[in-house]
Coordinates of C-alpha atoms in Angstrom, one line a residue:
Chain A
X166 CA 18.2 -15.9 -24.3
X167 CA 20.2 -13.0 -23.0
X168 CA 23.4 -14.1 -21.4
X169 CA 23.5 -13.2 -17.7
X170 CA 26.4 -10.8 -17.2
X171 CA 27.4 -8.1 -14.8
X172 CA 25.9 -5.6 -17.3
X173 CA 22.5 -7.3 -17.3
X174 CA 22.5 -7.5 -13.5
X175 CA 23.3 -3.7 -13.5
X176 CA 20.5 -3.0 -15.8
X177 CA 18.0 -4.9 -13.6
X178 CA 19.6 -3.8 -10.4
X179 CA 16.5 -2.0 -9.1
X180 CA 14.2 -4.9 -9.9
X181 CA 16.5 -7.5 -8.4
X182 CA 17.1 -5.6 -5.1
X183 CA 13.5 -4.6 -4.9
X184 CA 12.1 -8.1 -5.5
X185 CA 14.5 -9.6 -3.0
X186 CA 13.5 -7.2 -0.3
X187 CA 9.8 -7.6 -1.1
X188 CA 10.1 -11.4 -1.1
X189 CA 11.9 -11.3 2.2
X190 CA 8.9 -9.7 3.9
X191 CA 6.3 -11.6 1.9
X192 CA 8.0 -14.9 3.0
X193 CA 8.2 -13.6 6.6
X194 CA 4.5 -13.0 6.5
X195 CA 3.7 -16.4 5.0
X196 CA 6.0 -18.3 7.3
X197 CA 4.3 -16.7 10.3
X198 CA 1.2 -18.6 9.5
X199 CA 3.0 -21.8 10.2
X200 CA 5.8 -20.9 12.5
X201 CA 7.1 -18.0 14.6
X202 CA 10.1 -18.2 17.0
X203 CA 7.8 -17.4 19.9
X204 CA 4.1 -17.0 20.4
X205 CA 3.3 -13.3 19.7
X206 CA 0.7 -13.1 22.5
X207 CA 3.0 -14.7 25.1
X208 CA 3.8 -12.3 27.9
X209 CA 7.1 -12.9 29.7
X210 CA 7.8 -10.0 32.0
X211 CA 11.1 -11.5 33.3
X212 CA 12.5 -11.1 29.8
X213 CA 11.1 -7.7 29.0
X214 CA 13.0 -5.0 27.0
X215 CA 15.8 -7.3 26.0
X216 CA 18.1 -6.1 23.3
X217 CA 18.8 -8.5 20.4
X218 CA 20.7 -11.6 21.6
X219 CA 21.0 -15.3 20.6
X220 CA 17.6 -16.3 21.9
X221 CA 15.6 -13.2 21.0
X222 CA 17.2 -12.3 17.6
X223 CA 15.5 -8.9 17.6
X224 CA 15.0 -8.5 21.3
X225 CA 11.7 -8.3 23.3
X226 CA 9.2 -5.5 24.0
X227 CA 7.9 -4.1 27.4
X228 CA 5.8 -7.3 27.9
X229 CA 8.7 -9.6 27.0
X230 CA 7.1 -10.5 23.7
X231 CA 9.5 -11.6 21.0
X232 CA 10.0 -8.7 18.4
X233 CA 11.0 -10.9 15.5
X234 CA 7.7 -12.9 15.9
X235 CA 5.7 -9.6 16.1
X236 CA 7.5 -8.3 13.0
X237 CA 6.6 -11.5 11.1
X238 CA 2.9 -11.4 12.1
X239 CA 2.9 -7.6 11.6
X240 CA 4.1 -8.1 8.0
X241 CA 0.9 -10.1 7.5
X242 CA -1.3 -7.2 8.6
X243 CA 0.6 -4.7 6.6
X244 CA 0.7 -6.8 3.4
X245 CA -3.0 -7.8 3.7
X246 CA -4.3 -4.3 4.3
X247 CA -2.2 -2.8 1.5
X248 CA -2.9 -5.6 -0.9
X249 CA -6.7 -5.5 -0.5
X250 CA -6.6 -1.7 -0.7
X251 CA -4.8 -1.8 -4.0
X252 CA -7.3 -4.5 -5.1
X253 CA -10.2 -2.2 -4.4
X254 CA -8.5 0.6 -6.3
X255 CA -7.8 -1.6 -9.3
X256 CA -11.2 -3.4 -9.4
X257 CA -13.2 -0.2 -9.1
X258 CA -10.8 2.4 -10.5
X259 CA -9.7 0.7 -13.7
X260 CA -13.2 0.1 -15.2
X261 CA -14.1 3.7 -14.4
X262 CA -11.0 4.9 -16.2
X263 CA -11.7 2.7 -19.2
X264 CA -15.3 3.9 -19.3
X265 CA -14.3 7.5 -18.9
X266 CA -11.7 7.2 -21.8
X267 CA -14.2 5.5 -24.1
X268 CA -16.7 8.3 -23.5
X269 CA -14.1 11.1 -23.8
X270 CA -15.7 14.6 -23.5
X271 CA -19.1 13.2 -22.8
X272 CA -21.1 13.7 -19.6
X273 CA -20.1 10.2 -18.3
X274 CA -16.4 11.2 -18.6
X275 CA -17.1 14.5 -17.0
X276 CA -19.0 12.9 -14.2
X277 CA -16.4 10.3 -13.4
X278 CA -13.5 12.7 -13.5
X279 CA -15.2 15.3 -11.3
X280 CA -16.1 12.4 -8.9
X281 CA -12.4 11.5 -8.9
X282 CA -11.4 15.1 -8.0
X283 CA -13.9 15.0 -5.2
X284 CA -12.5 11.7 -3.7
X285 CA -9.0 13.1 -4.1
X286 CA -10.0 15.9 -1.7
X287 CA -10.3 13.3 1.0
X288 CA -6.8 12.1 2.0
X289 CA -6.9 8.5 3.3
X290 CA -6.3 9.7 6.8
X291 CA -9.4 11.9 6.6
X292 CA -11.5 9.0 5.2
X293 CA -10.2 6.8 8.0
X294 CA -11.2 9.5 10.6
X295 CA -14.7 9.6 9.2
X296 CA -15.1 5.8 9.1
X297 CA -13.7 5.4 12.6
X298 CA -15.9 8.1 14.0
X299 CA -18.9 6.1 12.7
X300 CA -17.9 2.4 13.0
X301 CA -14.9 2.5 15.4
X302 CA -11.3 1.6 14.7
X303 CA -10.1 -1.6 13.0
X304 CA -8.0 -3.0 10.2
X305 CA -11.0 -3.3 8.0
X306 CA -11.6 0.4 8.2
X307 CA -8.0 1.0 7.3
X308 CA -8.5 -1.2 4.2
X309 CA -11.6 0.7 3.2
X310 CA -10.0 4.1 3.8
X311 CA -6.8 3.3 1.8
X312 CA -8.9 1.5 -0.9
X313 CA -11.2 4.4 -1.5
X314 CA -8.2 6.7 -1.8
X315 CA -6.8 4.3 -4.4
X316 CA -9.8 4.4 -6.7
X317 CA -9.2 7.8 -8.3
X318 CA -5.5 7.0 -8.6
X319 CA -6.2 4.0 -10.8
X320 CA -9.1 5.7 -12.6
X321 CA -6.9 8.6 -13.6
X322 CA -3.9 6.6 -14.7
X323 CA -6.1 4.2 -16.7
X324 CA -8.0 7.0 -18.4
X325 CA -4.8 8.9 -19.3
X326 CA -3.1 5.8 -20.9
X327 CA -6.3 4.6 -22.5
X328 CA -6.9 8.0 -24.2
X329 CA -3.7 7.7 -26.1
X330 CA -4.4 4.1 -27.1
X331 CA -7.9 5.1 -28.5
X332 CA -6.0 7.2 -31.1
X333 CA -4.1 4.2 -32.4
X334 CA -4.9 2.7 -35.8
X335 CA -5.5 -0.8 -34.5
X336 CA -8.4 0.5 -32.5
X337 CA -9.8 2.1 -35.6
X338 CA -9.5 -1.3 -37.3
X339 CA -11.4 -2.9 -34.4
X340 CA -14.1 -0.3 -34.7
X341 CA -14.4 -0.9 -38.4
X342 CA -14.7 -4.6 -37.6
X343 CA -17.8 -3.7 -35.7
X344 CA -16.7 -4.2 -32.1
X345 CA -18.5 -2.2 -29.4
X346 CA -16.7 0.3 -27.3
X347 CA -17.0 -1.9 -24.2
X348 CA -15.5 -4.8 -26.1
X349 CA -12.7 -2.7 -27.5
X350 CA -12.0 -1.4 -24.0
X351 CA -11.6 -4.9 -22.5
X352 CA -10.0 -6.7 -25.5
X353 CA -7.6 -4.0 -26.7
X354 CA -7.2 -1.1 -24.4
X355 CA -7.0 -3.0 -21.1
X356 CA -4.1 -5.3 -22.1
X357 CA -2.2 -2.3 -23.3
X358 CA -2.5 -0.4 -20.1
X359 CA -1.8 -3.5 -18.0
X360 CA 2.0 -2.7 -17.6
X361 CA 1.2 0.7 -16.3
X362 CA -1.3 -0.7 -13.8
X363 CA 1.2 -3.2 -12.5
X364 CA 3.8 -0.5 -12.0
X365 CA 1.3 1.8 -10.3
X366 CA -0.1 -1.1 -8.3
X367 CA 3.4 -1.7 -6.8
X368 CA 3.7 2.0 -5.9
X369 CA 0.2 2.1 -4.4
X370 CA 1.1 -1.1 -2.5
X371 CA 4.1 0.6 -0.9
X372 CA 2.0 3.7 -0.1
X373 CA -0.6 1.4 1.4
X374 CA 2.0 -0.1 3.7
X375 CA 3.0 3.4 4.9
X376 CA -0.6 4.5 5.3
X377 CA -1.5 1.4 7.3
X378 CA 1.4 2.0 9.6
X379 CA 0.3 5.6 10.0
X380 CA -3.3 4.7 10.7
X381 CA -2.3 2.0 13.2
X382 CA 0.1 4.3 14.9
X383 CA -2.7 6.8 15.7
X384 CA -5.0 4.0 16.7
X385 CA -7.3 4.0 13.7
X386 CA -6.0 0.8 12.1
X387 CA -5.3 -2.7 13.4
X388 CA -6.3 -3.1 17.1
X389 CA -4.6 -5.2 19.8
X390 CA -3.9 -8.0 20.1
X391 CA -3.4 -8.1 16.3
X392 CA 0.3 -7.1 15.9
X393 CA 1.0 -4.4 13.4
X394 CA 4.1 -2.4 12.7
X395 CA 2.4 1.0 13.3
X396 CA 1.1 -0.2 16.7
X397 CA 4.5 -1.4 17.6
X398 CA 5.8 2.1 16.9
X399 CA 3.0 3.7 19.0
X400 CA 3.9 1.4 21.9
X401 CA 7.6 2.2 21.5
X402 CA 7.1 5.9 21.6
X403 CA 7.2 6.4 25.4
X404 CA 10.1 4.0 25.7
X405 CA 12.3 5.3 22.9
X406 CA 14.8 6.9 25.4
X407 CA 15.7 3.7 27.2
X408 CA 14.8 1.0 24.6
X409 CA 15.4 2.5 21.1
X410 CA 15.4 -0.9 19.5
X411 CA 11.6 -1.0 20.0
X412 CA 11.3 1.9 17.5
X413 CA 14.2 1.1 15.3
X414 CA 13.2 -2.4 14.4
X415 CA 9.6 -1.9 13.2
X416 CA 10.7 1.3 11.5
X417 CA 13.4 -0.5 9.6
X418 CA 10.9 -3.2 8.6
X419 CA 8.6 -0.6 7.1
X420 CA 11.4 1.3 5.3
X421 CA 12.9 -1.9 3.8
X422 CA 9.5 -3.1 2.6
X423 CA 8.5 0.2 1.1
X424 CA 11.9 0.6 -0.4
X425 CA 11.8 -2.9 -1.9
X426 CA 8.4 -2.3 -3.5
X427 CA 9.4 1.1 -4.9
X428 CA 12.6 -0.3 -6.4
X429 CA 10.6 -3.1 -7.8
X430 CA 8.1 -0.7 -9.4
X431 CA 11.0 1.4 -10.8
X432 CA 12.7 -1.7 -12.1
X433 CA 9.5 -2.8 -13.9
X434 CA 9.0 0.6 -15.3
X435 CA 12.6 0.5 -16.7
X436 CA 11.8 -2.7 -18.4
X437 CA 8.3 -1.8 -19.7
X438 CA 9.4 1.7 -20.8
X439 CA 13.2 1.9 -21.2
X440 CA 12.9 5.5 -22.5
X441 CA 12.1 6.7 -19.0
X442 CA 15.1 5.2 -17.3
X443 CA 17.1 7.8 -15.4
X444 CA 14.6 10.5 -16.0
X445 CA 11.7 9.4 -13.9
X446 CA 10.8 11.1 -10.7
Chain B
X218 CA -8.7 33.0 -18.6
X219 CA -11.9 34.6 -17.1
X220 CA -14.1 31.8 -18.5
X221 CA -11.7 29.2 -17.2
X222 CA -11.6 30.7 -13.7
X223 CA -15.4 30.9 -13.7
X224 CA -15.8 27.3 -14.7
X225 CA -13.3 26.1 -12.1
X226 CA -15.1 28.3 -9.5
X227 CA -18.4 26.6 -10.3
X228 CA -16.8 23.2 -10.0
X229 CA -15.2 24.3 -6.7
X230 CA -18.6 25.3 -5.3
X231 CA -20.2 22.0 -6.4
X232 CA -17.3 20.0 -4.9
X233 CA -17.7 21.8 -1.6
X234 CA -21.4 21.2 -1.5
X235 CA -21.0 17.5 -2.3
X236 CA -18.2 17.1 0.2
X237 CA -20.2 18.7 3.0
X238 CA -23.1 16.5 2.1
X239 CA -21.0 13.3 2.2
X240 CA -19.3 14.3 5.5
X241 CA -22.6 15.2 7.2
X242 CA -24.5 12.0 6.2
X243 CA -21.6 9.7 6.8
X244 CA -21.4 11.0 10.4
X245 CA -25.2 10.9 10.6
X246 CA -25.3 7.1 10.0
X247 CA -23.1 6.6 13.1
X248 CA -24.8 4.2 15.5
X249 CA -25.9 5.6 18.9
X250 CA -26.6 9.2 19.4
X251 CA -24.2 11.6 21.2
X252 CA -26.7 12.5 23.9
X253 CA -27.0 8.9 25.2
X254 CA -23.2 8.5 25.0
X255 CA -22.7 11.7 27.1
X256 CA -25.2 10.7 29.8
X257 CA -24.3 7.0 30.0
X258 CA -26.6 4.0 30.0
X259 CA -28.3 4.9 33.3
X260 CA -29.7 8.2 32.1
X261 CA -33.3 9.1 32.8
X262 CA -35.4 9.3 29.7
X263 CA -36.5 12.9 30.6
X264 CA -32.9 14.0 31.0
X265 CA -32.0 12.3 27.7
X266 CA -34.9 14.0 25.9
X267 CA -33.9 17.4 27.4
X268 CA -30.3 17.0 26.3
X269 CA -31.3 16.0 22.8
X270 CA -33.5 19.0 22.6
X271 CA -30.6 21.2 23.8
X272 CA -28.2 19.7 21.3
X273 CA -30.7 20.1 18.5
X274 CA -30.8 16.4 17.8
X275 CA -34.6 16.4 17.5
X276 CA -34.6 18.5 14.4
X277 CA -35.0 16.5 11.1
X278 CA -31.7 15.6 9.4
X279 CA -32.1 17.7 6.3
X280 CA -32.8 20.8 8.4
X281 CA -29.8 20.1 10.6
X282 CA -27.7 19.8 7.5
X283 CA -28.9 23.1 6.1
X284 CA -28.3 24.9 9.4
X285 CA -24.9 23.3 9.7
X286 CA -23.9 24.6 6.2
X287 CA -25.5 28.0 6.8
X288 CA -23.7 28.2 10.1
X289 CA -20.4 27.4 8.5
X290 CA -20.9 30.0 5.8
X291 CA -21.3 32.6 8.5
X292 CA -18.4 31.3 10.5
X293 CA -20.5 29.6 13.1
X294 CA -19.7 25.8 13.4
X295 CA -22.1 25.2 16.3
X296 CA -21.3 24.1 19.9
X297 CA -19.1 21.2 20.9
X298 CA -21.2 18.5 22.6
X299 CA -18.6 17.8 25.1
X300 CA -17.0 21.1 26.0
X301 CA -20.1 23.3 25.3
X302 CA -17.8 25.9 23.7
X303 CA -18.1 27.3 20.2
X304 CA -16.4 25.0 17.7
X305 CA -15.1 27.8 15.6
X306 CA -13.1 29.1 18.6
X307 CA -11.7 25.6 19.2
X308 CA -10.7 25.2 15.5
X309 CA -9.2 28.6 15.3
X310 CA -7.0 28.0 18.4
X311 CA -5.8 24.6 16.9
X312 CA -5.4 26.0 13.5
X313 CA -2.7 28.4 14.8
X314 CA -0.6 25.3 15.4
X315 CA -1.5 23.1 12.5
X316 CA -1.4 25.7 9.7
X317 CA 2.0 27.2 10.7
X318 CA 3.3 23.6 11.0
X319 CA 2.2 22.8 7.5
X320 CA 3.6 26.0 6.0
X321 CA 6.9 25.6 7.9
X322 CA 7.2 22.1 6.6
X323 CA 6.4 23.1 3.1
X324 CA 9.0 25.9 3.3
X325 CA 11.7 23.5 4.5
X326 CA 10.8 20.8 1.9
X327 CA 10.9 23.4 -1.0
X328 CA 14.1 25.0 0.1
X329 CA 15.7 21.6 0.4
X330 CA 14.3 20.1 -2.8
X331 CA 15.1 22.9 -5.2
X332 CA 18.9 23.0 -4.9
X333 CA 19.1 19.2 -4.5
X334 CA 16.9 18.5 -7.6
X335 CA 18.7 21.1 -9.7
X336 CA 22.1 19.8 -8.7
X337 CA 21.1 16.2 -9.5
X338 CA 19.7 17.1 -12.9
X339 CA 22.7 19.2 -13.9
X340 CA 25.0 16.4 -12.8
X341 CA 23.0 13.6 -14.2
X342 CA 24.7 10.2 -14.0
X343 CA 27.6 11.4 -11.9
X344 CA 28.4 10.4 -8.4
X345 CA 26.5 13.2 -6.8
X346 CA 23.3 12.5 -8.7
X347 CA 23.4 8.8 -7.9
X348 CA 24.0 9.5 -4.2
X349 CA 21.1 11.9 -4.2
X350 CA 18.8 9.5 -6.1
X351 CA 19.6 6.8 -3.6
X352 CA 19.0 9.1 -0.6
X353 CA 15.7 10.3 -2.0
X354 CA 14.6 6.7 -2.7
X355 CA 15.2 6.0 1.0
X356 CA 13.6 9.3 2.0
X357 CA 10.3 8.3 0.3
X358 CA 10.3 5.0 2.2
X359 CA 10.6 6.6 5.6
X360 CA 7.3 7.0 7.6
X361 CA 7.3 10.6 8.8
X362 CA 6.1 9.7 12.3
X363 CA 8.9 7.2 12.7
X364 CA 11.4 9.7 11.5
X365 CA 9.9 12.1 14.1
X366 CA 10.5 9.6 16.9
X367 CA 14.1 9.2 15.8
X368 CA 14.6 12.9 15.7
X369 CA 13.2 13.2 19.2
X370 CA 15.7 10.5 20.3
X371 CA 18.6 12.3 18.8
X372 CA 17.9 16.0 19.1
X373 CA 15.7 16.1 22.2
X374 CA 16.7 13.2 24.4
X375 CA 20.4 12.9 23.6
X376 CA 21.5 16.3 22.4
X377 CA 18.9 18.3 24.3
X378 CA 18.7 20.9 21.5
X379 CA 14.9 20.9 21.3
X380 CA 12.1 19.9 23.6
X381 CA 10.6 16.4 23.0
X382 CA 7.1 17.9 22.5
X383 CA 4.5 20.4 23.5
X384 CA 3.8 23.9 22.3
X385 CA 4.3 27.0 24.4
X386 CA 1.6 29.2 22.7
X387 CA 2.3 32.1 20.4
X388 CA 1.9 34.6 23.2
X389 CA 5.2 33.2 24.8
X390 CA 7.2 34.5 21.8
X391 CA 7.6 33.8 18.1
X392 CA 11.0 32.1 18.2
X393 CA 10.1 29.8 21.1
X394 CA 7.1 28.6 19.1
X395 CA 9.2 28.3 16.0
X396 CA 11.7 26.2 17.9
X397 CA 9.0 23.8 19.2
X398 CA 7.7 23.4 15.7
X399 CA 11.1 22.8 14.1
X400 CA 11.4 19.0 14.8
X401 CA 7.8 18.3 13.8
X402 CA 8.2 20.4 10.6
X403 CA 11.5 18.7 9.7
X404 CA 10.0 15.3 10.1
X405 CA 7.0 16.2 7.9
X406 CA 9.3 17.9 5.4
X407 CA 12.1 15.5 4.7
X408 CA 10.0 12.7 3.1
X409 CA 8.2 15.3 1.1
X410 CA 11.5 16.9 0.1
X411 CA 12.6 13.6 -1.2
X412 CA 9.6 13.4 -3.5
X413 CA 9.9 17.0 -4.6
X414 CA 13.6 16.8 -5.4
X415 CA 12.9 13.8 -7.6
X416 CA 10.1 15.7 -9.4
X417 CA 12.3 18.7 -9.8
X418 CA 15.1 16.6 -11.2
X419 CA 13.0 14.7 -13.7
X420 CA 11.1 17.8 -14.8
X421 CA 14.4 19.7 -15.4
X422 CA 15.9 16.7 -17.3
X423 CA 12.9 16.7 -19.6
X424 CA 13.2 20.4 -20.3
X425 CA 17.0 20.3 -20.7
X426 CA 16.6 17.8 -23.6
X427 CA 14.3 20.2 -25.4
X428 CA 15.3 21.8 -28.7
X429 CA 14.9 25.4 -27.4
X430 CA 17.6 24.7 -24.8
X431 CA 19.9 23.6 -27.6
X432 CA 19.0 26.8 -29.5
X433 CA 19.8 28.8 -26.4
X434 CA 23.2 27.2 -26.1
X435 CA 23.8 27.6 -29.8
X436 CA 23.1 31.3 -29.7
X437 CA 25.9 31.6 -27.1
X438 CA 24.4 31.2 -23.6
X439 CA 26.5 29.1 -21.3
X440 CA 25.1 26.1 -19.3
X441 CA 24.3 28.2 -16.3
X442 CA 22.5 31.0 -18.3
X443 CA 20.4 28.6 -20.3
X444 CA 19.4 26.8 -17.0
X445 CA 18.4 29.9 -15.1
X446 CA 16.8 31.8 -18.0
X447 CA 15.0 29.1 -19.8
X448 CA 15.0 25.6 -18.3
X449 CA 14.0 26.3 -14.7
X450 CA 11.0 28.4 -15.6
X451 CA 9.6 25.7 -17.8
X452 CA 10.5 22.9 -15.4
X453 CA 8.5 24.7 -12.6
X454 CA 5.0 23.7 -13.9
X455 CA 4.9 20.1 -12.7
X456 CA 6.9 21.1 -9.6
X457 CA 4.2 23.7 -8.6
X458 CA 1.5 21.1 -9.0
X459 CA 3.3 18.8 -6.6
X460 CA 3.9 21.6 -4.1
X461 CA 0.2 22.3 -4.1
X462 CA -0.6 18.6 -3.6
X463 CA 2.0 18.4 -0.9
X464 CA 0.5 21.2 1.1
X465 CA -2.8 19.3 1.2
X466 CA -0.9 16.2 2.3
X467 CA 1.0 18.2 4.9
X468 CA -2.3 19.5 6.4
X469 CA -3.5 15.9 6.8
X470 CA -0.1 14.5 7.7
X471 CA 0.4 17.0 10.5
X472 CA -2.5 15.2 12.3
X473 CA -0.2 12.2 12.8
X474 CA 2.9 14.3 13.6
X475 CA 1.0 16.2 16.2
X476 CA 0.5 13.0 18.0
X477 CA 4.2 12.3 18.2
X478 CA 5.0 15.8 19.6
X479 CA 1.9 16.3 21.7
X480 CA 1.0 19.4 19.8
X481 CA -2.4 20.9 20.5
X482 CA -3.4 21.1 16.8
X483 CA -6.4 20.0 14.7
X484 CA -5.2 16.4 14.9
X485 CA -5.3 16.2 18.7
X486 CA -8.7 17.9 18.6
X487 CA -10.2 15.4 16.1
X488 CA -8.9 12.3 17.9
X489 CA -10.2 13.6 21.3
X490 CA -13.5 14.3 19.6
X491 CA -13.7 10.8 18.1
X492 CA -13.1 9.2 21.5
X493 CA -15.7 11.4 23.2
X494 CA -18.2 10.9 20.3
X495 CA -18.2 14.7 19.8
X496 CA -19.3 14.1 16.3
X497 CA -20.1 17.7 15.4
X498 CA -16.5 18.6 16.1
X499 CA -15.3 15.6 13.9
X500 CA -17.6 16.8 11.2
X501 CA -16.3 20.4 11.3
X502 CA -12.6 19.5 11.4
X503 CA -12.9 17.0 8.5
X504 CA -14.8 19.7 6.6
X505 CA -12.0 22.2 7.2
X506 CA -9.4 19.7 6.1
X507 CA -11.3 18.8 2.9
X508 CA -12.1 22.5 2.3
X509 CA -8.3 23.3 2.4
X510 CA -7.5 20.5 0.0
X511 CA -10.1 21.7 -2.5
X512 CA -9.1 25.3 -2.2
X513 CA -5.4 24.5 -2.7
X514 CA -6.2 22.3 -5.8
X515 CA -8.2 25.2 -7.1
X516 CA -5.3 27.6 -6.7
X517 CA -2.9 25.1 -8.3
X518 CA -5.3 24.7 -11.3
X519 CA -5.5 28.5 -11.7
X520 CA -1.7 29.0 -11.4
X521 CA -1.2 26.2 -13.8
X522 CA -3.5 27.8 -16.4
X523 CA -1.8 31.2 -15.8
X524 CA 1.6 29.7 -16.6
X525 CA 0.5 27.5 -19.5
X526 CA -2.3 29.1 -21.6
X527 CA -2.9 25.9 -23.5
X528 CA -4.5 24.4 -20.4
X529 CA -7.3 27.1 -20.2
X530 CA -9.2 25.4 -23.0
X531 CA -9.0 22.0 -21.4
X532 CA -11.4 22.2 -18.5

């Protein structure tokens, strides 16, 4: 086993900082199921717009609700929306990418890739607008909108990586052994693109958190009384001049979570593919 | 190149047709018809029937789709259900806010990202590079609408250099408008600039490690000459792609930023239309947004092929 030294920690710096930040918010979300300092729906006008103090660690909003409790429950919304949206992208996108790569140049490949291009033309915000116009706003619509946007992302990245693996000799060996393309895709190609999918999954997760915040901010995502970081920012907007902490705290929560996930993704990429270290975008 | 252009053009047309089809029919499955929404629950059946007739809601769906598409091709998007004004006029008015905002933001993002990315790549591993990489990592994590609020707090409320929102209209003077678009454009641009400078840096680093750069150095060019004459041009290919993608993103992203600054752009229009169930306006604005993304992607593909001839054979 590698001895833990300053150098090792330096090497895994991104991964360590990133995982710690991500864990912080994940545990905040999980703990909120069991306990929050105050009830998030409890209105206490006498204690409204308090700046952080010993009782209200992160202050209170214009209804006197505890901001720390709202951040904890809001983390739940953000993480759930982003996680399910990434799940949709992986579950639908990856098989499409595998199928496309296994039929390279054929009409199925062409069909899937053109379909991908088409979905790419609909930014998640535009999908959300369409869905909201039809079914009304809500967290579920945000999940669907971000999820649909994730499908071509995973399909493309899987196809790209799978294509280069199809050229490898061990695939030829599997073919000679009489395995079908579908079996090869699942038994040999998929495990080899898994690392890439995990890294991309982390990145899409962080983008999902940003997208969910944006959608909730404009009122297309989570609806009250469900606390969400984007909604907290929307509420804060008119009060930013006299209660800046209302905007600063949820904003910082979003930034730290996204930063944590991105660093984690970078850190994992460094480990899976050390060649890319320091050159990646 | 001609064959490539033609093939991409056909694919562009097919994409547009399918996109219009998807948008129209997604909106069509919306529960409740606009006429009953406009008249409320106490409407007389005759009045409702008359309004439906007037709005053209009695015509079969496929005919309505065809007339919508035919209308758009001739620049006629139909009438807004709520305002009873031509939609193309409404969109054109708003476009004069949203489009300049996106272009302004793209300009800021590019002008920032190029020098920053080049500096980081040529000083790889040094203090400046590490600081820039850290700052860009943070920049990517910042939601642009939050950044916009913070800018309003600092530059509009505290320093009073800019107004906190609103748009005077182009007839009031170019610089006045530019000023009112500056904070929105900056808030859209900075997170994008963070991404772009990282792409610029990594693309340049890739090129700088190529053999032909070593050859250029060996034949006597100094670092600066080899960078400007050979490396930058080749590093531009991925950067151009990202710029194209960013423009599409900025068009959509401006919808959110318009909410922060109360700008009368496409975003405000579409959100008002959603709340008033003015679905034909939603349909048209979404189509315009998707159209602009598809067109920009088409232009990126073509410029890509123009720069790198190998790509022309890979359709």
